[in-house]
């Protein structure tokens, strides 16, 4: 296998499959800027990172599919250019030789409604829902969650979910600016408007999927825009109900890793039940000439993330 930053050593075994990963492209045709924390953001360059990712994956000839972990364009994208910007980024993904699986991020929902995004992102669902699963080989199941199923973003202003989510935030966050975690302590800092939750119907669906995967003796990889372990991300970046999701996960032994985006600096932890949590570094915050993407080699007993440049290599071993 190829090594980009020297952490991962070559395996003597061939992987069951390999897939590409990239997170938080957040493209916009606007000048560079900074995050609320002052971190530089390279809005026009981010699409170059994606182009390098696709070119690299294609040259490897063994990348079966790719997963985009959300935030395909940025919230600062002029709203009259939202559709154009999404299509511009999707055109780059279309140059990849395999399929790409997408999920919502908050910046996606700042630009376009959920119903439009499900169609544009070609999510493999039979409805307008944005969560799904797929099995690229008999040994593994991938589960893609909709982390904004219950949120104040993406739904029409008069939708019941919007009203319920705003009521929830009012109870959890006393700030007038619901995107501000000021005064919130520890993991309660996650109760901000740019996060969201997995809804009740989706939680039930997740339980059914994990039950079926267990019966089929499949390992499961859980994918979400929002991180689900406090050790893998800033508290303010966590899913509102990560604890409920993980309570379901811990009823079974099939989930081996949870991957996410959203927290641009990235992170890695292993929780008390041995599940790996890997938050991926953002393409958006790569200065010109640098990149953040990678591919993951899938083995029966481990996952190897081989990163490029700013995306750290990570070996994730687990018990069978």
mmCIF file of C-alpha atoms in Angstrom:
data_model
loop_
_atom_site.group_PDB
_atom_site.id
_atom_site.type_symbol
_atom_site.label_atom_id
_atom_site.label_comp_id
_atom_site.label_asym_id
_atom_site.label_seq_id
_atom_site.Cartn_x
_atom_site.Cartn_y
_atom_site.Cartn_z
ATOM 1 C CA UNK A 1 0.000 0.000 0.000
ATOM 2 C CA UNK A 2 1.112 3.599 -0.497
ATOM 3 C CA UNK A 3 2.040 5.757 2.458
ATOM 4 C CA UNK A 4 1.674 9.523 2.349
ATOM 5 C CA UNK A 5 2.816 10.733 5.741
ATOM 6 C CA UNK A 6 4.636 7.769 7.156
ATOM 7 C CA UNK A 7 2.473 6.619 10.053
ATOM 8 C CA UNK A 8 0.879 3.581 8.482
ATOM 9 C CA UNK A 9 3.029 0.617 7.563
ATOM 10 C CA UNK A 10 2.250 -1.680 4.680
ATOM 11 C CA UNK A 11 0.017 -4.668 5.384
ATOM 12 C CA UNK A 12 0.995 -8.066 4.103
ATOM 13 C CA UNK A 13 -2.658 -8.796 3.332
ATOM 14 C CA UNK A 14 -4.853 -7.465 0.575
ATOM 15 C CA UNK A 15 -7.787 -5.432 1.906
ATOM 16 C CA UNK A 16 -11.343 -6.566 1.341
ATOM 17 C CA UNK A 17 -11.894 -3.171 -0.307
ATOM 18 C CA UNK A 18 -10.708 0.433 -0.233
ATOM 19 C CA UNK A 19 -12.808 3.598 -0.319
ATOM 20 C CA UNK A 20 -12.055 7.321 -0.546
ATOM 21 C CA UNK A 21 -12.934 9.905 2.102
ATOM 22 C CA UNK A 22 -13.180 13.694 2.113
ATOM 23 C CA UNK A 23 -14.980 16.131 4.410
ATOM 24 C CA UNK A 24 -16.077 19.754 4.547
ATOM 25 C CA UNK A 25 -15.142 20.999 1.093
ATOM 26 C CA UNK A 26 -17.351 24.059 1.724
ATOM 27 C CA UNK A 27 -16.625 25.538 -1.686
ATOM 28 C CA UNK A 28 -17.717 29.091 -2.480
ATOM 29 C CA UNK A 29 -16.639 31.481 -5.209
ATOM 30 C CA UNK A 30 -15.683 34.172 -2.699
ATOM 31 C CA UNK A 31 -12.401 35.524 -1.271
ATOM 32 C CA UNK A 32 -10.659 33.608 1.514
ATOM 33 C CA UNK A 33 -11.897 34.265 5.023
ATOM 34 C CA UNK A 34 -11.695 33.000 8.584
ATOM 35 C CA UNK A 35 -13.826 30.944 10.922
ATOM 36 C CA UNK A 36 -15.399 32.414 14.055
ATOM 37 C CA UNK A 37 -12.287 31.181 15.859
ATOM 38 C CA UNK A 38 -9.995 32.958 13.408
ATOM 39 C CA UNK A 39 -8.841 29.889 11.464
ATOM 40 C CA UNK A 40 -8.128 30.715 7.770
ATOM 41 C CA UNK A 41 -10.582 29.283 5.231
ATOM 42 C CA UNK A 42 -9.752 28.880 1.553
ATOM 43 C CA UNK A 43 -13.135 28.885 -0.176
ATOM 44 C CA UNK A 44 -11.977 28.763 -3.808
ATOM 45 C CA UNK A 45 -9.012 26.453 -3.200
ATOM 46 C CA UNK A 46 -11.125 23.752 -1.556
ATOM 47 C CA UNK A 47 -12.390 22.521 -4.908
ATOM 48 C CA UNK A 48 -8.748 21.996 -5.940
ATOM 49 C CA UNK A 49 -8.383 19.683 -2.931
ATOM 50 C CA UNK A 50 -11.357 17.700 -4.189
ATOM 51 C CA UNK A 51 -9.893 17.580 -7.691
ATOM 52 C CA UNK A 52 -6.629 16.165 -6.312
ATOM 53 C CA UNK A 53 -8.585 13.628 -4.282
ATOM 54 C CA UNK A 54 -10.536 12.371 -7.284
ATOM 55 C CA UNK A 55 -7.396 12.235 -9.446
ATOM 56 C CA UNK A 56 -5.531 10.286 -6.753
ATOM 57 C CA UNK A 57 -8.370 7.826 -6.203
ATOM 58 C CA UNK A 58 -8.681 7.174 -9.921
ATOM 59 C CA UNK A 59 -4.939 6.570 -10.288
ATOM 60 C CA UNK A 60 -5.018 3.987 -7.524
ATOM 61 C CA UNK A 61 -7.467 1.838 -9.555
ATOM 62 C CA UNK A 62 -8.739 0.043 -6.430
ATOM 63 C CA UNK A 63 -10.926 2.671 -4.751
ATOM 64 C CA UNK A 64 -14.376 1.098 -4.931
ATOM 65 C CA UNK A 65 -16.394 4.149 -3.861
ATOM 66 C CA UNK A 66 -15.972 7.427 -2.006
ATOM 67 C CA UNK A 67 -17.809 9.014 0.895
ATOM 68 C CA UNK A 68 -18.277 12.769 1.232
ATOM 69 C CA UNK A 69 -18.922 13.683 4.863
ATOM 70 C CA UNK A 70 -21.053 16.744 4.206
ATOM 71 C CA UNK A 71 -20.815 20.522 3.840
ATOM 72 C CA UNK A 72 -20.344 20.421 0.089
ATOM 73 C CA UNK A 73 -20.548 24.256 -0.156
ATOM 74 C CA UNK A 74 -20.221 27.026 2.418
ATOM 75 C CA UNK A 75 -22.876 29.065 4.189
ATOM 76 C CA UNK A 76 -21.277 32.259 2.888
ATOM 77 C CA UNK A 77 -21.927 31.186 -0.693
ATOM 78 C CA UNK A 78 -24.215 33.820 -2.285
ATOM 79 C CA UNK A 79 -27.677 32.253 -2.202
ATOM 80 C CA UNK A 80 -28.347 33.061 -5.842
ATOM 81 C CA UNK A 81 -25.324 30.848 -6.619
ATOM 82 C CA UNK A 82 -26.094 27.975 -4.242
ATOM 83 C CA UNK A 83 -27.411 25.597 -6.892
ATOM 84 C CA UNK A 84 -24.596 26.489 -9.281
ATOM 85 C CA UNK A 85 -21.966 25.927 -6.571
ATOM 86 C CA UNK A 86 -23.390 22.550 -5.511
ATOM 87 C CA UNK A 87 -23.479 21.405 -9.133
ATOM 88 C CA UNK A 88 -19.909 22.619 -9.692
ATOM 89 C CA UNK A 89 -18.672 20.472 -6.809
ATOM 90 C CA UNK A 90 -20.796 17.489 -7.843
ATOM 91 C CA UNK A 91 -19.315 17.724 -11.344
ATOM 92 C CA UNK A 92 -15.908 17.090 -9.754
ATOM 93 C CA UNK A 93 -17.207 14.099 -7.796
ATOM 94 C CA UNK A 94 -18.684 12.771 -11.063
ATOM 95 C CA UNK A 95 -15.149 12.511 -12.470
ATOM 96 C CA UNK A 96 -14.429 9.769 -9.923
ATOM 97 C CA UNK A 97 -14.528 6.287 -11.456
ATOM 98 C CA UNK A 98 -16.911 4.933 -8.808
ATOM 99 C CA UNK A 99 -19.999 6.069 -6.897
ATOM 100 C CA UNK A 100 -19.899 8.722 -4.183
ATOM 101 C CA UNK A 101 -22.135 8.552 -1.124
ATOM 102 C CA UNK A 102 -23.157 11.905 0.362
ATOM 103 C CA UNK A 103 -24.706 13.184 3.580
ATOM 104 C CA UNK A 104 -26.044 16.515 4.808
ATOM 105 C CA UNK A 105 -23.976 19.056 6.686
ATOM 106 C CA UNK A 106 -25.216 22.287 8.230
ATOM 107 C CA UNK A 107 -23.660 24.374 5.451
ATOM 108 C CA UNK A 108 -25.558 22.358 2.840
ATOM 109 C CA UNK A 109 -28.774 23.242 4.649
ATOM 110 C CA UNK A 110 -27.907 26.941 4.876
ATOM 111 C CA UNK A 111 -28.036 26.972 1.081
ATOM 112 C CA UNK A 112 -30.775 24.619 -0.091
ATOM 113 C CA UNK A 113 -33.781 22.793 1.371
ATOM 114 C CA UNK A 114 -33.531 19.138 2.341
ATOM 115 C CA UNK A 115 -35.854 17.927 -0.416
ATOM 116 C CA UNK A 116 -33.701 19.554 -3.097
ATOM 117 C CA UNK A 117 -30.470 18.204 -1.628
ATOM 118 C CA UNK A 118 -31.687 14.586 -1.430
ATOM 119 C CA UNK A 119 -32.285 14.725 -5.183
ATOM 120 C CA UNK A 120 -29.102 16.617 -6.086
ATOM 121 C CA UNK A 121 -26.899 14.361 -3.972
ATOM 122 C CA UNK A 122 -28.575 11.259 -5.424
ATOM 123 C CA UNK A 123 -29.039 9.660 -2.050
ATOM 124 C CA UNK A 124 -30.006 5.990 -2.494
ATOM 125 C CA UNK A 125 -33.322 6.197 -0.669
ATOM 126 C CA UNK A 126 -36.853 5.480 -1.793
ATOM 127 C CA UNK A 127 -38.176 8.629 -0.150
ATOM 128 C CA UNK A 128 -37.119 12.121 0.837
ATOM 129 C CA UNK A 129 -35.273 10.779 3.871
ATOM 130 C CA UNK A 130 -31.504 11.318 3.970
ATOM 131 C CA UNK A 131 -30.302 8.214 5.816
ATOM 132 C CA UNK A 132 -29.497 4.868 4.256
ATOM 133 C CA UNK A 133 -27.209 1.834 4.347
ATOM 134 C CA UNK A 134 -25.296 -0.226 1.806
ATOM 135 C CA UNK A 135 -23.102 -3.309 1.789
ATOM 136 C CA UNK A 136 -20.185 -3.200 -0.694
ATOM 137 C CA UNK A 137 -18.959 -6.650 0.389
ATOM 138 C CA UNK A 138 -20.510 -9.478 2.437
ATOM 139 C CA UNK A 139 -18.370 -8.735 5.485
ATOM 140 C CA UNK A 140 -19.250 -5.068 5.920
ATOM 141 C CA UNK A 141 -22.282 -2.762 6.154
ATOM 142 C CA UNK A 142 -22.029 1.028 5.871
ATOM 143 C CA UNK A 143 -24.673 3.128 7.618
ATOM 144 C CA UNK A 144 -25.054 6.795 6.658
ATOM 145 C CA UNK A 145 -26.956 8.861 9.227
ATOM 146 C CA UNK A 146 -28.890 12.081 8.767
ATOM 147 C CA UNK A 147 -27.504 14.145 11.650
ATOM 148 C CA UNK A 148 -29.982 16.965 10.903
ATOM 149 C CA UNK A 149 -33.115 14.827 10.883
ATOM 150 C CA UNK A 150 -34.200 16.732 13.993
ATOM 151 C CA UNK A 151 -32.855 20.266 13.654
ATOM 152 C CA UNK A 152 -33.736 23.881 13.029
ATOM 153 C CA UNK A 153 -32.017 23.736 9.637
ATOM 154 C CA UNK A 154 -33.313 22.652 6.250
ATOM 155 C CA UNK A 155 -36.973 22.238 7.105
ATOM 156 C CA UNK A 156 -39.516 24.907 6.080
ATOM 157 C CA UNK A 157 -39.959 27.661 8.676
ATOM 158 C CA UNK A 158 -43.512 26.502 9.400
ATOM 159 C CA UNK A 159 -42.627 22.793 9.618
ATOM 160 C CA UNK A 160 -43.345 21.055 12.964
ATOM 161 C CA UNK A 161 -39.747 19.799 13.190
ATOM 162 C CA UNK A 162 -38.449 23.378 12.985
ATOM 163 C CA UNK A 163 -40.762 24.466 15.806
ATOM 164 C CA UNK A 164 -39.850 21.464 17.975
ATOM 165 C CA UNK A 165 -36.128 21.946 17.379
ATOM 166 C CA UNK A 166 -36.302 25.650 18.264
ATOM 167 C CA UNK A 167 -38.211 24.791 21.443
ATOM 168 C CA UNK A 168 -35.521 22.234 22.278
ATOM 169 C CA UNK A 169 -32.780 24.847 21.780
ATOM 170 C CA UNK A 170 -34.646 27.382 23.917
ATOM 171 C CA UNK A 171 -34.644 24.855 26.748
ATOM 172 C CA UNK A 172 -30.989 23.892 26.337
ATOM 173 C CA UNK A 173 -29.319 27.175 25.316
ATOM 174 C CA UNK A 174 -30.137 30.478 27.088
ATOM 175 C CA UNK A 175 -28.205 32.614 24.586
ATOM 176 C CA UNK A 176 -30.156 34.857 22.220
ATOM 177 C CA UNK A 177 -27.789 33.687 19.477
ATOM 178 C CA UNK A 178 -28.513 29.966 19.336
ATOM 179 C CA UNK A 179 -25.273 29.383 17.430
ATOM 180 C CA UNK A 180 -23.343 30.533 20.493
ATOM 181 C CA UNK A 181 -22.223 28.039 23.172
ATOM 182 C CA UNK A 182 -21.130 30.841 25.548
ATOM 183 C CA UNK A 183 -21.940 29.880 29.137
ATOM 184 C CA UNK A 184 -22.642 26.235 28.280
ATOM 185 C CA UNK A 185 -20.341 23.792 30.074
ATOM 186 C CA UNK A 186 -18.746 20.533 28.892
ATOM 187 C CA UNK A 187 -20.719 18.452 26.424
ATOM 188 C CA UNK A 188 -23.711 20.791 26.858
ATOM 189 C CA UNK A 189 -21.841 23.101 24.467
ATOM 190 C CA UNK A 190 -23.247 20.915 21.666
ATOM 191 C CA UNK A 191 -26.679 22.499 22.047
ATOM 192 C CA UNK A 192 -26.242 25.083 19.308
ATOM 193 C CA UNK A 193 -28.199 25.636 16.107
ATOM 194 C CA UNK A 194 -25.441 24.473 13.751
ATOM 195 C CA UNK A 195 -25.785 20.956 15.172
ATOM 196 C CA UNK A 196 -28.723 18.561 15.089
ATOM 197 C CA UNK A 197 -29.956 15.121 16.073
ATOM 198 C CA UNK A 198 -31.061 11.734 14.770
ATOM 199 C CA UNK A 199 -34.865 11.560 15.020
ATOM 200 C CA UNK A 200 -36.936 8.830 16.669
ATOM 201 C CA UNK A 201 -37.908 7.088 13.427
ATOM 202 C CA UNK A 202 -34.277 7.039 12.298
ATOM 203 C CA UNK A 203 -33.168 5.663 15.685
ATOM 204 C CA UNK A 204 -35.624 2.792 15.274
ATOM 205 C CA UNK A 205 -34.353 2.205 11.738
ATOM 206 C CA UNK A 206 -30.748 2.182 12.994
ATOM 207 C CA UNK A 207 -31.625 -0.438 15.590
ATOM 208 C CA UNK A 208 -33.183 -2.635 12.893
ATOM 209 C CA UNK A 209 -30.146 -2.251 10.614
ATOM 210 C CA UNK A 210 -27.707 -3.171 13.388
ATOM 211 C CA UNK A 211 -29.858 -6.138 14.360
ATOM 212 C CA UNK A 212 -29.821 -7.350 10.762
ATOM 213 C CA UNK A 213 -26.064 -6.762 10.427
ATOM 214 C CA UNK A 214 -25.495 -8.799 13.587
ATOM 215 C CA UNK A 215 -27.545 -11.668 12.183
ATOM 216 C CA UNK A 216 -25.480 -11.525 8.985
ATOM 217 C CA UNK A 217 -22.221 -11.327 10.959
ATOM 218 C CA UNK A 218 -21.299 -8.051 9.304
ATOM 219 C CA UNK A 219 -19.026 -5.382 10.690
ATOM 220 C CA UNK A 220 -20.610 -1.927 10.540
ATOM 221 C CA UNK A 221 -19.065 1.457 9.754
ATOM 222 C CA UNK A 222 -21.244 4.365 10.912
ATOM 223 C CA UNK A 223 -20.989 7.643 8.965
ATOM 224 C CA UNK A 224 -22.326 11.012 10.119
ATOM 225 C CA UNK A 225 -21.533 14.660 9.489
ATOM 226 C CA UNK A 226 -21.596 15.219 13.252
ATOM 227 C CA UNK A 227 -19.149 13.436 15.596
ATOM 228 C CA UNK A 228 -20.541 11.112 18.259
ATOM 229 C CA UNK A 229 -17.809 10.846 20.887
ATOM 230 C CA UNK A 230 -16.499 13.682 23.095
ATOM 231 C CA UNK A 231 -12.960 12.369 22.734
ATOM 232 C CA UNK A 232 -12.937 12.775 18.959
ATOM 233 C CA UNK A 233 -14.101 16.371 18.569
ATOM 234 C CA UNK A 234 -14.772 19.693 20.276
ATOM 235 C CA UNK A 235 -17.791 19.510 22.577
ATOM 236 C CA UNK A 236 -19.494 22.229 20.514
ATOM 237 C CA UNK A 237 -19.318 20.021 17.393
ATOM 238 C CA UNK A 238 -21.090 16.961 18.805
ATOM 239 C CA UNK A 239 -24.456 15.602 17.698
ATOM 240 C CA UNK A 240 -27.245 16.682 20.046
ATOM 241 C CA UNK A 241 -28.246 13.105 20.861
ATOM 242 C CA UNK A 242 -24.981 11.266 20.280
ATOM 243 C CA UNK A 243 -25.633 9.489 23.590
ATOM 244 C CA UNK A 244 -28.906 8.009 22.303
ATOM 245 C CA UNK A 245 -27.259 6.830 19.081
ATOM 246 C CA UNK A 246 -24.366 5.241 20.956
ATOM 247 C CA UNK A 247 -26.759 3.562 23.414
ATOM 248 C CA UNK A 248 -28.237 1.709 20.438
ATOM 249 C CA UNK A 249 -24.779 0.952 19.034
ATOM 250 C CA UNK A 250 -23.711 -0.565 22.364
ATOM 251 C CA UNK A 251 -26.590 -3.040 22.324
ATOM 252 C CA UNK A 252 -24.668 -4.800 19.581
ATOM 253 C CA UNK A 253 -21.023 -5.582 18.848
ATOM 254 C CA UNK A 254 -21.096 -5.040 15.094
ATOM 255 C CA UNK A 255 -20.194 -1.318 14.910
ATOM 256 C CA UNK A 256 -16.417 -1.039 14.667
ATOM 257 C CA UNK A 257 -15.926 2.611 13.711
ATOM 258 C CA UNK A 258 -17.781 5.914 13.443
ATOM 259 C CA UNK A 259 -16.530 8.503 10.940
ATOM 260 C CA UNK A 260 -17.545 12.168 10.859
ATOM 261 C CA UNK A 261 -16.638 15.631 9.598
ATOM 262 C CA UNK A 262 -17.807 19.040 10.926
ATOM 263 C CA UNK A 263 -14.959 19.650 13.420
ATOM 264 C CA UNK A 264 -12.350 20.829 10.930
ATOM 265 C CA UNK A 265 -9.240 20.058 12.970
ATOM 266 C CA UNK A 266 -10.076 16.345 13.021
ATOM 267 C CA UNK A 267 -9.652 13.852 15.852
ATOM 268 C CA UNK A 268 -9.541 10.201 16.895
ATOM 269 C CA UNK A 269 -10.694 8.351 19.980
ATOM 270 C CA UNK A 270 -11.637 4.847 21.071
ATOM 271 C CA UNK A 271 -14.658 4.728 23.358
ATOM 272 C CA UNK A 272 -15.240 2.503 26.394
ATOM 273 C CA UNK A 273 -16.744 -0.220 24.191
ATOM 274 C CA UNK A 274 -13.811 -0.319 21.779
ATOM 275 C CA UNK A 275 -15.505 1.623 18.971
ATOM 276 C CA UNK A 276 -13.182 3.925 17.014
ATOM 277 C CA UNK A 277 -14.322 7.488 16.350
ATOM 278 C CA UNK A 278 -12.459 9.338 13.600
ATOM 279 C CA UNK A 279 -13.336 12.936 12.768
ATOM 280 C CA UNK A 280 -11.834 13.859 9.401
ATOM 281 C CA UNK A 281 -9.775 16.981 8.760
ATOM 282 C CA UNK A 282 -11.466 19.561 6.525
ATOM 283 C CA UNK A 283 -10.588 20.247 2.889
ATOM 284 C CA UNK A 284 -11.673 23.867 3.415
ATOM 285 C CA UNK A 285 -8.799 24.758 5.721
ATOM 286 C CA UNK A 286 -5.994 23.596 3.432
ATOM 287 C CA UNK A 287 -3.782 26.474 2.232
ATOM 288 C CA UNK A 288 -3.060 26.460 -1.531
ATOM 289 C CA UNK A 289 -0.826 23.555 -2.443
ATOM 290 C CA UNK A 290 -1.933 21.396 0.491
ATOM 291 C CA UNK A 291 -4.698 18.793 0.797
ATOM 292 C CA UNK A 292 -6.853 16.843 3.212
ATOM 293 C CA UNK A 293 -8.360 13.627 1.846
ATOM 294 C CA UNK A 294 -7.552 9.971 2.015
ATOM 295 C CA UNK A 295 -8.618 6.412 1.479
ATOM 296 C CA UNK A 296 -9.484 3.676 3.938
ATOM 297 C CA UNK A 297 -8.352 0.096 3.510
ATOM 298 C CA UNK A 298 -10.855 -2.331 4.982
ATOM 299 C CA UNK A 299 -9.700 -5.605 6.558
ATOM 300 C CA UNK A 300 -11.608 -8.179 8.632
ATOM 301 C CA UNK A 301 -9.974 -6.951 11.862
ATOM 302 C CA UNK A 302 -8.906 -3.367 11.177
ATOM 303 C CA UNK A 303 -9.313 -0.209 9.124
ATOM 304 C CA UNK A 304 -6.341 1.759 7.794
ATOM 305 C CA UNK A 305 -6.878 5.411 6.937
ATOM 306 C CA UNK A 306 -4.128 6.538 4.581
ATOM 307 C CA UNK A 307 -4.256 10.317 4.566
ATOM 308 C CA UNK A 308 -2.759 12.920 2.300
ATOM 309 C CA UNK A 309 -0.908 15.870 3.769
ATOM 310 C CA UNK A 310 -3.160 17.435 6.437
ATOM 311 C CA UNK A 311 -5.309 14.294 6.921
ATOM 312 C CA UNK A 312 -3.545 12.117 9.479
ATOM 313 C CA UNK A 313 -2.942 8.426 8.878
ATOM 314 C CA UNK A 314 -4.839 6.289 11.391
ATOM 315 C CA UNK A 315 -4.796 2.573 12.159
ATOM 316 C CA UNK A 316 -8.000 1.288 13.754
ATOM 317 C CA UNK A 317 -7.831 -2.269 15.097
ATOM 318 C CA UNK A 318 -10.779 -4.016 16.685
ATOM 319 C CA UNK A 319 -11.880 -7.334 18.133
ATOM 320 C CA UNK A 320 -13.825 -9.724 15.959
#
